[in-house]
Amino acid sequence: MVFAAPNEALARAEELLAADPSPLHASVAHQVIGIWQRDFGDTRLALAHLRRARDLASRADSPEREADVLATLGVALVHSGRTREGLAAFERGVARGTGHTRARVLFRRAYVWWVLGRHGEALEDVRRAIPVLRQADDVIWTARALTLRATVHLALGSVERADADFTAAERLWDTTGQEHDKADAVESRGLAAFRSGDVPAALRLLDEAEERYAKLGTPTFMLTIRRCEVLMAAGLATEALAEADAATAALDGIGGQSTRRAELLLVAARAARLAGEPRTSLARAALAVRLFAGQRRTWYETHARLVLLEARVATGRASGRLVADAAAVAERLAAFGAPAAPEASLLAGRIALGLGWTADAERHLAVAARSRHGGPPLARMTGWAAQALRARAAGSARGVLEACRRGLDVLDDHRMTLGASELRARATAQGAELAALAQEASLVSGGPRRLLVWSERWRATVLTAPPTRPPADPALLSGMTAFREIAARAEEARTDGGRPVPALEREQRRLEREIRSRTLHMRGGAPGDGNRFDVGRLLRRLGDDVRLVELAVLDGRVHVLLCGQGRVRRFEAGLLAEAEREAEHVQAGLRRLAHPGAEARLPLVEAAGARLQELLLGPAAAHLGSGPVVVVPPGRLHRVPWALLPALRERVLSVSPSASSWLRASDTAPPPGGRQVLVRGPGLASGGAEVTELAERYGAPGAPGRATPGVAAPDATTGAPGTGTYRGPDGRTDGTPDRADGTPDRTGRGLGPANGYGVPGGGAGAPDLPVPRPTVLEGDAARVPRVLRELDGAALAHIAAHGTFRADSPLFSSLRMADGPLIVHDLERLDRSPYRIILSCCDTARFASVGADELLGLVTALLPLGTAGVVACSAPVNDAAVVPLMLTLHKGLDAGLSLAEALRDARAALPGDAVHQATGWAFSAFGAA
């Protein structure tokens, strides 16, 4: 019962002891309390109860009872770090027990061997135990033994054997009421899914196990360790570090198992290293090594030493001693049969290369490179990284590029198994070294074209395929609705009282975690179609007038790849770190200029723009020609206001995450019908004035007291505009005007042939078709479900609403609607996002730079879903100054211009004061529409 219903078992045991039982029965009760304290409480109390249980079993003259207690005591002693005493207790237990009891003792000793990392002994003991347990028809203990054997197989990399044992154990658990063990089986299946490379399934199963444990009140320290391993493989190392540290603090708070504490420290050390915190990794790993050594857990101690060495290298230490230490760790891991052995060989080879020890490096890298042909994806990635380093040391650029290509292909296939765009983006960090090695080899031997190909090979890859659509999961949908309601209430409380409401904010964070968790469970679709970037196609599309400027970063320096007129040229510019600092200064200046009275800062901001140009474009600025320019920056430069750079200030300018993304956008055809949507959210200082003027311009004037075509009907009680249900231009409430035959009409002015910018657009020659009046959503009609329905498949959407960027969780970046925030997760549910979308609000063009060179935010969520062009803002802006900019922008669109052309003309038409100039610079056109 202590595993099926632990708290009830504890209460029953204490009740039994209060009734002055016989020594035999008292022994059982103390053993139950000892198990409860060992697994759920204080190990010191556990040892006291288990020693009492052993003494009572001896007084009762029951060798079988004594053997059983000695096995439980042995587990507790090992978990408390007293390995020698624990193994001695098992020796006595095996000697005292017979038959069925001895089989149970052997199973528990096998568990301890697994804890100690002695897998051969574990398999031998469990091999001896399983037939006896089966013969005794002991379903529960047979299932436990099969689960343990499967777990040992996983530690040794034998996924197929583990699957067979987990499947057999689960069939047995289905016949029992052992809820704790059933939860453990789900957790084990999650571990198996992870080892086989299925990260979404692993996260889903571990979350399900956590829910089951929570119902039992069971601590989940082992589950936390496994979940952290999965999070690290998914690129969520910072999150894994936070979870591991929190679990360590909780374990210390209850006086929990020393063995678990050491394991948590090890996983925290690995997470800190991957998160770019080498000193934190160093501290955690050093403590883990000491604990494992004291616990005589050589397997784990060796793994901890590997992380310790990696942390030392990351802090800048490199010496011959480290090469020897890494080689020794690799040998011991290989002797254990541990899958991490190639990582240690790669580390030894990498350090040796840095010291110029070519022969030693080749020996170690050759061993690591063997893993490239088999095993899970990340193990093969390790092998290909080693092979690439071998080729570089041998001076073979072709070998480097081939190894990098093969390694990144492995990671491509792995990424496409992930359904969530966040996981796809973060997983690319695993390929950052290969991408950098390939770019370096291209620079040395292949010229600008090859460098462009490899710059594109691992840039903005998350945009190459739409994310998997979130499932029609009722729990997910209700969670998003609840989140929106709570977020709206919290915002209202802050606005009214000026202070946050802790209870609402806690509930909002809980709902965010739940939504994110469910989206991370999504599996990806089929692998990509294998299309590769074609430089020739790009140059043909650019023609003689358009220039595409792709910025690649090698060894911290910006290299400008200038594409156009049938060729690719390379220029060296400044240091990336200096450009990032200057971009932050510019952002601070734009924030100040958004408020009246800061005019004196305008020359300073303009001067900073000139410095940015020198750092980012260098001599390439003089070779841009006179036509349109497309800028493709690295992720770390996403906040640069490119229109501020003197060479770009008066140009038709657009920004794209990659050249491939720009090509895809230029190939995207607008939807039929030319349907337009205007949305006005609450709380804008200007009241979203441009929406009212645009509605009138497009023929949908609003007037209080009557339902007007294309706008929200007035409230029946108050007559206030925009507070009732939407009515279309024909009086319908679904927003679809009718044709003469009564069928819904979505037709409108076609966008016509390609415009002078090389992309589809209106203009001369466009057919003179009727223009449908826009859908206007404002007031209570601007609620998220309705807004999403209207955005889906629209030709043009204009959203005037407060934007919020969430650096801590970019997919919760939002636009404020009447019923709460419209978040990125909402946009990912669209079948097709608007062909063109204008976001006239602050911070909508801000992104989180993650993975190798990926961006997460509102704009990048739209681009893979059918949006060809976006106008958005990278800084806080003055709401009133936005209005004339937006009105002039739409005037240009009416004349058949592209977004980039219309935005250029709109900037030029603004007044010359500091507020309006800063507003114009803060907006950028993304894509190619």
mmCIF file of N, CA, C and O in Angstrom, residues 18-78:
data_model
loop_
_atom_site.group_PDB
_atom_site.id
_atom_site.type_symbol
_atom_site.label_atom_id
_atom_site.label_comp_id
_atom_site.label_asym_id
_atom_site.label_seq_id
_atom_site.Cartn_x
_atom_site.Cartn_y
_atom_site.Cartn_z
ATOM 1 N N ALA A 18 0.336 2.248 17.467
ATOM 2 C CA ALA A 18 -0.330 2.775 18.671
ATOM 3 C C ALA A 18 -1.098 1.689 19.416
ATOM 4 O O ALA A 18 -1.440 1.850 20.596
ATOM 5 N N ALA A 19 -1.363 0.548 18.755
ATOM 6 C CA ALA A 19 -2.159 -0.533 19.367
ATOM 7 C C ALA A 19 -1.284 -1.600 20.018
ATOM 8 O O ALA A 19 -1.779 -2.698 20.330
ATOM 9 N N ASP A 20 0.029 -1.313 20.212
ATOM 10 C CA ASP A 20 0.954 -2.244 20.859
ATOM 11 C C ASP A 20 0.959 -3.613 20.171
ATOM 12 O O ASP A 20 0.589 -4.634 20.773
ATOM 13 N N PRO A 21 1.404 -3.670 18.882
ATOM 14 C CA PRO A 21 1.361 -4.930 18.137
ATOM 15 C C PRO A 21 2.487 -5.878 18.538
ATOM 16 O O PRO A 21 3.405 -5.514 19.287
ATOM 17 N N SER A 22 2.444 -7.062 17.995
ATOM 18 C CA SER A 22 3.517 -8.045 18.187
ATOM 19 C C SER A 22 4.775 -7.561 17.468
ATOM 20 O O SER A 22 4.698 -6.717 16.576
ATOM 21 N N PRO A 23 5.966 -8.088 17.828
ATOM 22 C CA PRO A 23 7.199 -7.673 17.155
ATOM 23 C C PRO A 23 7.128 -7.854 15.635
ATOM 24 O O PRO A 23 7.625 -7.004 14.887
ATOM 25 N N LEU A 24 6.491 -8.942 15.179
ATOM 26 C CA LEU A 24 6.417 -9.182 13.735
ATOM 27 C C LEU A 24 5.617 -8.077 13.041
ATOM 28 O O LEU A 24 6.052 -7.503 12.044
ATOM 29 N N HIS A 25 4.442 -7.779 13.588
ATOM 30 C CA HIS A 25 3.603 -6.750 12.982
ATOM 31 C C HIS A 25 4.205 -5.349 13.153
ATOM 32 O O HIS A 25 4.096 -4.505 12.262
ATOM 33 N N ALA A 26 4.835 -5.121 14.292
ATOM 34 C CA ALA A 26 5.486 -3.825 14.502
ATOM 35 C C ALA A 26 6.628 -3.632 13.517
ATOM 36 O O ALA A 26 6.888 -2.518 13.038
ATOM 37 N N SER A 27 7.314 -4.730 13.181
ATOM 38 C CA SER A 27 8.389 -4.654 12.193
ATOM 39 C C SER A 27 7.845 -4.180 10.851
ATOM 40 O O SER A 27 8.453 -3.324 10.183
ATOM 41 N N VAL A 28 6.692 -4.729 10.451
ATOM 42 C CA VAL A 28 6.088 -4.311 9.189
ATOM 43 C C VAL A 28 5.741 -2.820 9.230
ATOM 44 O O VAL A 28 5.999 -2.075 8.290
ATOM 45 N N ALA A 29 5.149 -2.381 10.352
ATOM 46 C CA ALA A 29 4.724 -0.984 10.458
ATOM 47 C C ALA A 29 5.919 -0.034 10.387
ATOM 48 O O ALA A 29 5.887 0.993 9.681
ATOM 49 N N HIS A 30 6.984 -0.357 11.105
ATOM 50 C CA HIS A 30 8.170 0.509 11.063
ATOM 51 C C HIS A 30 8.805 0.499 9.663
ATOM 52 O O HIS A 30 9.325 1.525 9.207
ATOM 53 N N GLN A 31 8.748 -0.657 9.003
ATOM 54 C CA GLN A 31 9.293 -0.709 7.636
ATOM 55 C C GLN A 31 8.505 0.200 6.696
ATOM 56 O O GLN A 31 9.077 0.902 5.859
ATOM 57 N N VAL A 32 7.172 0.189 6.834
ATOM 58 C CA VAL A 32 6.336 1.051 5.987
ATOM 59 C C VAL A 32 6.661 2.528 6.235
ATOM 60 O O VAL A 32 6.813 3.315 5.296
ATOM 61 N N ILE A 33 6.789 2.899 7.513
ATOM 62 C CA ILE A 33 7.114 4.293 7.829
ATOM 63 C C ILE A 33 8.507 4.632 7.285
ATOM 64 O O ILE A 33 8.739 5.736 6.744
ATOM 65 N N GLY A 34 9.440 3.676 7.384
ATOM 66 C CA GLY A 34 10.783 3.896 6.854
ATOM 67 C C GLY A 34 10.778 4.109 5.346
ATOM 68 O O GLY A 34 11.482 4.982 4.823
ATOM 69 N N ILE A 35 9.973 3.305 4.623
ATOM 70 C CA ILE A 35 9.875 3.477 3.167
ATOM 71 C C ILE A 35 9.299 4.846 2.836
ATOM 72 O O ILE A 35 9.780 5.550 1.936
ATOM 73 N N TRP A 36 8.252 5.221 3.575
ATOM 74 C CA TRP A 36 7.622 6.524 3.306
ATOM 75 C C TRP A 36 8.633 7.650 3.517
ATOM 76 O O TRP A 36 8.757 8.557 2.676
ATOM 77 N N GLN A 37 9.353 7.607 4.648
ATOM 78 C CA GLN A 37 10.323 8.672 4.918
ATOM 79 C C GLN A 37 11.486 8.630 3.916
ATOM 80 O O GLN A 37 11.980 9.678 3.491
ATOM 81 N N ARG A 38 11.883 7.426 3.507
ATOM 82 C CA ARG A 38 12.999 7.308 2.558
ATOM 83 C C ARG A 38 12.651 7.952 1.213
ATOM 84 O O ARG A 38 13.463 8.659 0.614
ATOM 85 N N ASP A 39 11.437 7.705 0.735
ATOM 86 C CA ASP A 39 11.064 8.158 -0.598
ATOM 87 C C ASP A 39 10.388 9.521 -0.612
ATOM 88 O O ASP A 39 10.455 10.228 -1.613
ATOM 89 N N PHE A 40 9.715 9.882 0.494
ATOM 90 C CA PHE A 40 8.912 11.107 0.481
ATOM 91 C C PHE A 40 9.316 12.105 1.563
ATOM 92 O O PHE A 40 8.746 13.194 1.624
ATOM 93 N N GLY A 41 10.271 11.730 2.424
ATOM 94 C CA GLY A 41 10.568 12.602 3.556
ATOM 95 C C GLY A 41 12.040 12.647 3.903
ATOM 96 O O GLY A 41 12.900 12.810 3.037
ATOM 97 N N ASP A 42 12.331 12.447 5.192
ATOM 98 C CA ASP A 42 13.658 12.646 5.759
ATOM 99 C C ASP A 42 14.381 11.300 5.841
ATOM 100 O O ASP A 42 13.920 10.374 6.512
ATOM 101 N N THR A 43 15.540 11.172 5.199
ATOM 102 C CA THR A 43 16.255 9.895 5.193
ATOM 103 C C THR A 43 16.781 9.527 6.585
ATOM 104 O O THR A 43 16.926 8.334 6.888
ATOM 105 N N ARG A 44 17.057 10.517 7.418
ATOM 106 C CA ARG A 44 17.529 10.192 8.774
ATOM 107 C C ARG A 44 16.434 9.491 9.566
ATOM 108 O O ARG A 44 16.691 8.505 10.273
ATOM 109 N N LEU A 45 15.210 9.986 9.479
ATOM 110 C CA LEU A 45 14.083 9.304 10.135
ATOM 111 C C LEU A 45 13.853 7.932 9.517
ATOM 112 O O LEU A 45 13.508 6.969 10.215
ATOM 113 N N ALA A 46 14.041 7.841 8.193
ATOM 114 C CA ALA A 46 13.855 6.558 7.516
ATOM 115 C C ALA A 46 14.806 5.517 8.086
ATOM 116 O O ALA A 46 14.399 4.375 8.395
ATOM 117 N N LEU A 47 16.082 5.869 8.264
ATOM 118 C CA LEU A 47 17.060 4.912 8.780
ATOM 119 C C LEU A 47 16.720 4.484 10.195
ATOM 120 O O LEU A 47 16.855 3.297 10.561
ATOM 121 N N ALA A 48 16.238 5.419 11.006
ATOM 122 C CA ALA A 48 15.874 5.063 12.383
ATOM 123 C C ALA A 48 14.739 4.042 12.400
ATOM 124 O O ALA A 48 14.790 3.037 13.146
ATOM 125 N N HIS A 49 13.708 4.255 11.602
ATOM 126 C CA HIS A 49 12.569 3.315 11.563
ATOM 127 C C HIS A 49 12.987 1.969 10.977
ATOM 128 O O HIS A 49 12.521 0.908 11.454
ATOM 129 N N LEU A 50 13.812 1.972 9.965
ATOM 130 C CA LEU A 50 14.193 0.709 9.339
ATOM 131 C C LEU A 50 15.112 -0.109 10.238
ATOM 132 O O LEU A 50 15.028 -1.351 10.257
ATOM 133 N N ARG A 51 15.974 0.542 10.985
ATOM 134 C CA ARG A 51 16.796 -0.208 11.956
ATOM 135 C C ARG A 51 15.912 -0.805 13.047
ATOM 136 O O ARG A 51 16.128 -1.932 13.494
ATOM 137 N N ARG A 52 14.904 -0.047 13.461
ATOM 138 C CA ARG A 52 13.954 -0.577 14.450
ATOM 139 C C ARG A 52 13.195 -1.772 13.863
ATOM 140 O O ARG A 52 12.988 -2.788 14.545
ATOM 141 N N ALA A 53 12.788 -1.677 12.594
ATOM 142 C CA ALA A 53 12.090 -2.782 11.939
ATOM 143 C C ALA A 53 12.974 -4.021 11.858
ATOM 144 O O ALA A 53 12.511 -5.155 12.043
ATOM 145 N N ARG A 54 14.275 -3.818 11.560
ATOM 146 C CA ARG A 54 15.213 -4.955 11.506
ATOM 147 C C ARG A 54 15.338 -5.638 12.859
ATOM 148 O O ARG A 54 15.286 -6.870 12.967
ATOM 149 N N ASP A 55 15.470 -4.840 13.925
ATOM 150 C CA ASP A 55 15.618 -5.408 15.265
ATOM 151 C C ASP A 55 14.362 -6.172 15.677
ATOM 152 O O ASP A 55 14.448 -7.250 16.290
ATOM 153 N N LEU A 56 13.185 -5.623 15.349
ATOM 154 C CA LEU A 56 11.933 -6.293 15.696
ATOM 155 C C LEU A 56 11.776 -7.595 14.916
ATOM 156 O O LEU A 56 11.266 -8.601 15.449
ATOM 157 N N ALA A 57 12.198 -7.620 13.647
ATOM 158 C CA ALA A 57 12.133 -8.857 12.860
ATOM 159 C C ALA A 57 13.033 -9.923 13.466
ATOM 160 O O ALA A 57 12.689 -11.111 13.497
ATOM 161 N N SER A 58 14.207 -9.498 13.961
ATOM 162 C CA SER A 58 15.116 -10.454 14.616
ATOM 163 C C SER A 58 14.499 -11.003 15.901
ATOM 164 O O SER A 58 14.575 -12.203 16.174
ATOM 165 N N ARG A 59 13.834 -10.127 16.690
ATOM 166 C CA ARG A 59 13.167 -10.578 17.920
ATOM 167 C C ARG A 59 12.034 -11.545 17.617
ATOM 168 O O ARG A 59 11.746 -12.456 18.386
ATOM 169 N N ALA A 60 11.374 -11.320 16.454
ATOM 170 C CA ALA A 60 10.267 -12.195 16.071
ATOM 171 C C ALA A 60 10.760 -13.524 15.502
ATOM 172 O O ALA A 60 9.951 -14.407 15.179
ATOM 173 N N ASP A 61 12.110 -13.646 15.367
ATOM 174 C CA ASP A 61 12.716 -14.871 14.849
ATOM 175 C C ASP A 61 12.143 -15.234 13.474
ATOM 176 O O ASP A 61 11.739 -16.379 13.243
ATOM 177 N N SER A 62 12.096 -14.227 12.590
ATOM 178 C CA SER A 62 11.583 -14.440 11.229
ATOM 179 C C SER A 62 12.675 -14.060 10.236
ATOM 180 O O SER A 62 12.821 -12.885 9.878
ATOM 181 N N PRO A 63 13.455 -15.049 9.772
ATOM 182 C CA PRO A 63 14.530 -14.735 8.821
ATOM 183 C C PRO A 63 14.021 -14.075 7.538
ATOM 184 O O PRO A 63 14.673 -13.189 6.990
ATOM 185 N N GLU A 64 12.842 -14.501 7.076
ATOM 186 C CA GLU A 64 12.309 -13.921 5.849
ATOM 187 C C GLU A 64 11.964 -12.437 6.039
ATOM 188 O O GLU A 64 12.260 -11.594 5.198
ATOM 189 N N ARG A 65 11.334 -12.143 7.185
ATOM 190 C CA ARG A 65 10.994 -10.744 7.497
ATOM 191 C C ARG A 65 12.260 -9.913 7.647
ATOM 192 O O ARG A 65 12.367 -8.785 7.162
ATOM 193 N N GLU A 66 13.269 -10.475 8.313
ATOM 194 C CA GLU A 66 14.518 -9.755 8.520
ATOM 195 C C GLU A 66 15.205 -9.499 7.170
ATOM 196 O O GLU A 66 15.737 -8.406 6.928
ATOM 197 N N ALA A 67 15.192 -10.490 6.283
ATOM 198 C CA ALA A 67 15.811 -10.320 4.961
ATOM 199 C C ALA A 67 15.122 -9.194 4.196
ATOM 200 O O ALA A 67 15.780 -8.370 3.544
ATOM 201 N N ASP A 68 13.793 -9.158 4.263
ATOM 202 C CA ASP A 68 13.050 -8.122 3.542
ATOM 203 C C ASP A 68 13.385 -6.731 4.071
ATOM 204 O O ASP A 68 13.589 -5.786 3.297
ATOM 205 N N VAL A 69 13.458 -6.600 5.400
ATOM 206 C CA VAL A 69 13.780 -5.302 5.995
ATOM 207 C C VAL A 69 15.216 -4.898 5.663
ATOM 208 O O VAL A 69 15.498 -3.728 5.383
ATOM 209 N N LEU A 70 16.140 -5.867 5.691
ATOM 210 C CA LEU A 70 17.533 -5.553 5.370
ATOM 211 C C LEU A 70 17.659 -4.993 3.952
ATOM 212 O O LEU A 70 18.475 -4.098 3.689
ATOM 213 N N ALA A 71 16.830 -5.505 3.019
ATOM 214 C CA ALA A 71 16.871 -4.980 1.648
ATOM 215 C C ALA A 71 16.394 -3.535 1.613
ATOM 216 O O ALA A 71 17.000 -2.674 0.958
ATOM 217 N N THR A 72 15.305 -3.254 2.319
ATOM 218 C CA THR A 72 14.808 -1.867 2.368
ATOM 219 C C THR A 72 15.826 -0.956 3.037
ATOM 220 O O THR A 72 16.062 0.177 2.587
ATOM 221 N N LEU A 73 16.456 -1.449 4.117
ATOM 222 C CA LEU A 73 17.479 -0.676 4.811
ATOM 223 C C LEU A 73 18.679 -0.422 3.901
ATOM 224 O O LEU A 73 19.243 0.682 3.879
ATOM 225 N N GLY A 74 19.053 -1.440 3.100
ATOM 226 C CA GLY A 74 20.180 -1.277 2.185
ATOM 227 C C GLY A 74 19.937 -0.169 1.170
ATOM 228 O O GLY A 74 20.828 0.641 0.879
ATOM 229 N N VAL A 75 18.729 -0.107 0.610
ATOM 230 C CA VAL A 75 18.388 0.964 -0.325
ATOM 231 C C VAL A 75 18.511 2.322 0.359
ATOM 232 O O VAL A 75 19.082 3.270 -0.195
ATOM 233 N N ALA A 76 17.959 2.442 1.584
ATOM 234 C CA ALA A 76 17.982 3.717 2.294
ATOM 235 C C ALA A 76 19.415 4.150 2.609
ATOM 236 O O ALA A 76 19.767 5.331 2.505
ATOM 237 N N LEU A 77 20.270 3.186 3.008
ATOM 238 C CA LEU A 77 21.658 3.528 3.315
ATOM 239 C C LEU A 77 22.389 4.034 2.075
ATOM 240 O O LEU A 77 23.136 5.019 2.137
ATOM 241 N N VAL A 78 22.174 3.379 0.944
ATOM 242 C CA VAL A 78 22.826 3.828 -0.289
ATOM 243 C C VAL A 78 22.329 5.217 -0.680
ATOM 244 O O VAL A 78 23.113 6.095 -1.064
#
